[in-house]
One Martini backbone bead per residue (centre of mass of N, CA, C, O) as a GRO file, in nm:
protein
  174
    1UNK     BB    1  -0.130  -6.873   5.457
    2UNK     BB    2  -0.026  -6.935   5.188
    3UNK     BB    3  -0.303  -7.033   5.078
    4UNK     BB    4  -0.466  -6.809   5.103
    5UNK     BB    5  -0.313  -6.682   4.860
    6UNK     BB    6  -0.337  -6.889   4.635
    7UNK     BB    7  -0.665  -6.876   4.629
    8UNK     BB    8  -0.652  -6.533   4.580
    9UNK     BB    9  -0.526  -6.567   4.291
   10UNK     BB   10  -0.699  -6.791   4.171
   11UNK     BB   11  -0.955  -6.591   4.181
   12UNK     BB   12  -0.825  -6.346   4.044
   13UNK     BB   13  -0.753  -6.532   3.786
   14UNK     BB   14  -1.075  -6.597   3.709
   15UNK     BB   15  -1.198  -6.373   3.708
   16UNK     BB   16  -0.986  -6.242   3.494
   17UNK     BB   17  -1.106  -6.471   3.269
   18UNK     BB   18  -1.421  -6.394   3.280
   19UNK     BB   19  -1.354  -6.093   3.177
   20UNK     BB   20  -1.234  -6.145   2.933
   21UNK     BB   21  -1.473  -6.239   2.713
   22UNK     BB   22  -1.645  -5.968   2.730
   23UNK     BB   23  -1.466  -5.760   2.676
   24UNK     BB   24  -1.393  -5.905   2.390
   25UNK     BB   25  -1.693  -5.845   2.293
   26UNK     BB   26  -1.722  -5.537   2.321
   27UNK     BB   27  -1.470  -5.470   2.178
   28UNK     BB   28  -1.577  -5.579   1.915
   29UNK     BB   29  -1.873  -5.444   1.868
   30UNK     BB   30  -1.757  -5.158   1.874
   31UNK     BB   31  -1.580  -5.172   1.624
   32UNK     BB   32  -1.822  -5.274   1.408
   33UNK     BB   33  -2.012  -4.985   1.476
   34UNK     BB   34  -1.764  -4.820   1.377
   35UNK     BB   35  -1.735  -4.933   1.096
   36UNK     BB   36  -2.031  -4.879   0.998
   37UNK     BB   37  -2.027  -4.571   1.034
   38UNK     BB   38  -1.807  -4.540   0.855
   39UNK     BB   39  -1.945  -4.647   0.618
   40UNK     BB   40  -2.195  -4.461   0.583
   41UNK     BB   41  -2.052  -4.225   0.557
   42UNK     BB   42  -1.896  -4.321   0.286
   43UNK     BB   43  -2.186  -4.321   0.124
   44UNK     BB   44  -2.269  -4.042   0.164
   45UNK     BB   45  -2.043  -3.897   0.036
   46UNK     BB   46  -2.078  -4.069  -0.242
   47UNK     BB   47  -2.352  -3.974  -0.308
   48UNK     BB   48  -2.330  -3.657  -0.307
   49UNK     BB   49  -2.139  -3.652  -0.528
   50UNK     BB   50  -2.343  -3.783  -0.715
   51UNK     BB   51  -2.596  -3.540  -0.687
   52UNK     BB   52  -2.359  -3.330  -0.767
   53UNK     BB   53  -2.335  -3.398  -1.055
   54UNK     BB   54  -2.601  -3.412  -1.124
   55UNK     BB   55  -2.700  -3.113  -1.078
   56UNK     BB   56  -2.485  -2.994  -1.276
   57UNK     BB   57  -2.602  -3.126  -1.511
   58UNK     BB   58  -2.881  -3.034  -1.515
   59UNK     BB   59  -2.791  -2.698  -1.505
   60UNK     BB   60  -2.666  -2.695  -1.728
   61UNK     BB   61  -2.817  -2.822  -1.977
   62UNK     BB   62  -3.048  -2.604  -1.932
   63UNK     BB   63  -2.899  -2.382  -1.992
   64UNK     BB   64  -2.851  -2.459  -2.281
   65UNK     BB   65  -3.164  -2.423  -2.355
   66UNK     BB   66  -3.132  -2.127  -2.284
   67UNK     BB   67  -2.979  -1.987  -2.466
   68UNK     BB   68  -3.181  -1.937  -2.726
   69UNK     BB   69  -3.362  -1.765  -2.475
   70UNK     BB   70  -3.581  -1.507  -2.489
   71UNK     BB   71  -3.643  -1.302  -2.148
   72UNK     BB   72  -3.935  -1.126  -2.037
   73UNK     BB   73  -4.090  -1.079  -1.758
   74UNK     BB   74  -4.412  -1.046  -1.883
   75UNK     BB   75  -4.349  -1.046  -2.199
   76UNK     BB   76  -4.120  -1.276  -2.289
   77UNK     BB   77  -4.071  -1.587  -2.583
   78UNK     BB   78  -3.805  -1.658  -2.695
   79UNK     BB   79  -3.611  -1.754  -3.014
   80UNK     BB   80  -3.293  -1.754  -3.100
   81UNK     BB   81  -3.081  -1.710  -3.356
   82UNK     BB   82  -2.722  -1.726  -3.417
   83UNK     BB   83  -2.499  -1.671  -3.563
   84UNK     BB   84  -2.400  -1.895  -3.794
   85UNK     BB   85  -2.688  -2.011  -3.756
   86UNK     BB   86  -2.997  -2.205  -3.791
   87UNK     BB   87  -3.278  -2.321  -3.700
   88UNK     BB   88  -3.215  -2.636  -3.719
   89UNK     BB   89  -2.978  -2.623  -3.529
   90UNK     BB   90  -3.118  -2.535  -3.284
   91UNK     BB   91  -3.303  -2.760  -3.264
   92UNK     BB   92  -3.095  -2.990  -3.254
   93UNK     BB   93  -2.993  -2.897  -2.985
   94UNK     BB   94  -3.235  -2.872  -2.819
   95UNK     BB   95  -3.269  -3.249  -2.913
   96UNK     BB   96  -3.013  -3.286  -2.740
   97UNK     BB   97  -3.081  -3.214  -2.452
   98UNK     BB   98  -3.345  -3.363  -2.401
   99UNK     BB   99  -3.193  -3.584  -2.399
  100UNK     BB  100  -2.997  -3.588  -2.175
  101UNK     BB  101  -3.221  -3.493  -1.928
  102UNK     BB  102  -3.314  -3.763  -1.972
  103UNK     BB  103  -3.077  -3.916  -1.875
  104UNK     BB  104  -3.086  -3.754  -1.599
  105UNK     BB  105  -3.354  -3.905  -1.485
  106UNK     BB  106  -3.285  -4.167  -1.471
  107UNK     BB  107  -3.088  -4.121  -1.230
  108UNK     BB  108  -3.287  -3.978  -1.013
  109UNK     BB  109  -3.404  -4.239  -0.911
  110UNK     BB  110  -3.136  -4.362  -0.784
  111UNK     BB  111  -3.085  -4.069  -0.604
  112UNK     BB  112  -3.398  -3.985  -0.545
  113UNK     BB  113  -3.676  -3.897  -0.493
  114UNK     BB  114  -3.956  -3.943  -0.672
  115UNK     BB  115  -4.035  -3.627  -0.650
  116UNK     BB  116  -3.833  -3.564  -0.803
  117UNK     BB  117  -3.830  -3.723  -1.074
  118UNK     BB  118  -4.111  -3.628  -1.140
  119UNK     BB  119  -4.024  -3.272  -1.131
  120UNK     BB  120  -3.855  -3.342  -1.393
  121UNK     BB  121  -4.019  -3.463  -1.615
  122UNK     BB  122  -4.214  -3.236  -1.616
  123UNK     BB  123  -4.037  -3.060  -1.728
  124UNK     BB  124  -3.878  -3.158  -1.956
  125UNK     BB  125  -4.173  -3.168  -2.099
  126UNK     BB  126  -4.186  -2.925  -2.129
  127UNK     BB  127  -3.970  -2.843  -2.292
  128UNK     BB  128  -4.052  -3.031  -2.523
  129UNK     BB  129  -4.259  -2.804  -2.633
  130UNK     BB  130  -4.077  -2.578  -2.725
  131UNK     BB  131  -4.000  -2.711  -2.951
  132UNK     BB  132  -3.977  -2.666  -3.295
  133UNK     BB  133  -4.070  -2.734  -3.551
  134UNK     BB  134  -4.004  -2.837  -3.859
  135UNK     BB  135  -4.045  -2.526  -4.076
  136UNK     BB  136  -4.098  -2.317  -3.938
  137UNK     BB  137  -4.162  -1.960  -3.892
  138UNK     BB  138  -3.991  -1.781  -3.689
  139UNK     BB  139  -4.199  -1.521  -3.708
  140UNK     BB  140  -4.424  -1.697  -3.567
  141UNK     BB  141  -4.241  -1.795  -3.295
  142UNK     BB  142  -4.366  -1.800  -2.966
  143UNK     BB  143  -4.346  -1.895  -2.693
  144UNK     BB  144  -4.555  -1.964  -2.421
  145UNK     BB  145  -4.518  -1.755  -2.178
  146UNK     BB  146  -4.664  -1.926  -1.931
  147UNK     BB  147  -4.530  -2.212  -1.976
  148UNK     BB  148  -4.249  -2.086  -1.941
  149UNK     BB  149  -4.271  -1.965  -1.612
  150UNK     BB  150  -4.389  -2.270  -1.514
  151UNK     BB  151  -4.087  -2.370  -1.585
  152UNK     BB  152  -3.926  -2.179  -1.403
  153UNK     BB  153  -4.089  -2.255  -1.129
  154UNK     BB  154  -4.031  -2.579  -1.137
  155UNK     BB  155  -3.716  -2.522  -1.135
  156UNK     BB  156  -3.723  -2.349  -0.854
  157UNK     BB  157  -3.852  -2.627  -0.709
  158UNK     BB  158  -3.610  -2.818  -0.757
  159UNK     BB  159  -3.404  -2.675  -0.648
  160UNK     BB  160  -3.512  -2.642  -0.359
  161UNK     BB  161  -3.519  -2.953  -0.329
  162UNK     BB  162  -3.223  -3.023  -0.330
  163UNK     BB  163  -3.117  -2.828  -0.109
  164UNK     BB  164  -3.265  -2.984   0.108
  165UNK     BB  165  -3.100  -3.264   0.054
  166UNK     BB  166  -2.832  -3.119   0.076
  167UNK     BB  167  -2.846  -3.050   0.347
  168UNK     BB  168  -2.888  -3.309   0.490
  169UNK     BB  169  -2.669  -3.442   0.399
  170UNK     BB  170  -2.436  -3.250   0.517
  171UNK     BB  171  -2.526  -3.343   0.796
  172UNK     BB  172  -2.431  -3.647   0.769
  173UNK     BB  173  -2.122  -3.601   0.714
  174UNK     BB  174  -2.034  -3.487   0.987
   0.00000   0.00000   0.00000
């Protein structure tokens, strides 16, 4: 009687040897990849962070750009000089945003889809197109009105894709 009680006492603690190792590689298993969803979602926050601070800088810069530009919709669109500057001030302005947002174009790359970059690429260069030469005289330039429109269209359908990729992303990170 004795001995039947000892050989299954020795049955239940191989039985219980045996499934000792398969729950420890289950409960390793597990764990590795609750680390990798963490690590994930670490990642994805990290992205949004750089994304959101990519939009305000290029939200800022755009607006520095439009800053000395009066636009009346489907009536005009001019540059106006502020007291205190010159012309040529109000350009080296306007052409140092202009390189500031081909700089934020360049990070683009690799934080948005090609399309989001080559949108942001299009609008820039469409910018860059508003600037006067130098020696122009301010009385005979305005900017051309249809091509200002497409230009805050463009910017507008730009706008709506950030939402959406920011829309996206951010339920990813919850």
């Amino acid at each position: 009687m004795c001995n039947i009680s000892i050989n299954t006492v020795k049955i239940g603690i191989e039985i219980l040897s045996a499934l000792l190792t398969p729950t420890i590689a289950i409960c390793t298993a597990w764990f590795i990849y609750q680390q990798k969803n963490i690590q994930y979602k670490q990642q994805q926050v990290e992205l949004l962070k750089l994304r959101i601070e990519h939009i305000k800088s290029i939200f800022d810069t755009w607006g520095k750009f439009h800053q000395d530009i009066h636009y009346t919709k489907g009536y005009e669109a001019r540059i106006i000089v502020p007291n205190g500057l010159n012309d040529e001030m109000v350009i080296t302005d306007m052409e140092k945003v202009i390189a500031d947002l081909f700089k934020y174009n360049f990070t683009t790359k690799y934080l948005f889809p090609q399309e989001i970059y080559d949108l942001e690429y299009k609008i820039i260069t469409s910018l860059k197109s508003f600037v006067p030469s130098r020696g122009t005289p301010w009385s005979i330039y305005n900017l051309p009105l249809e091509e200002y429109t497409n230009n805050r269209a463009m910017f507008d359908k730009l706008y709506k894709k950030y939402e959406e990729i920011m829309d996206k992303e951010s339920k990813i990170c919850n």
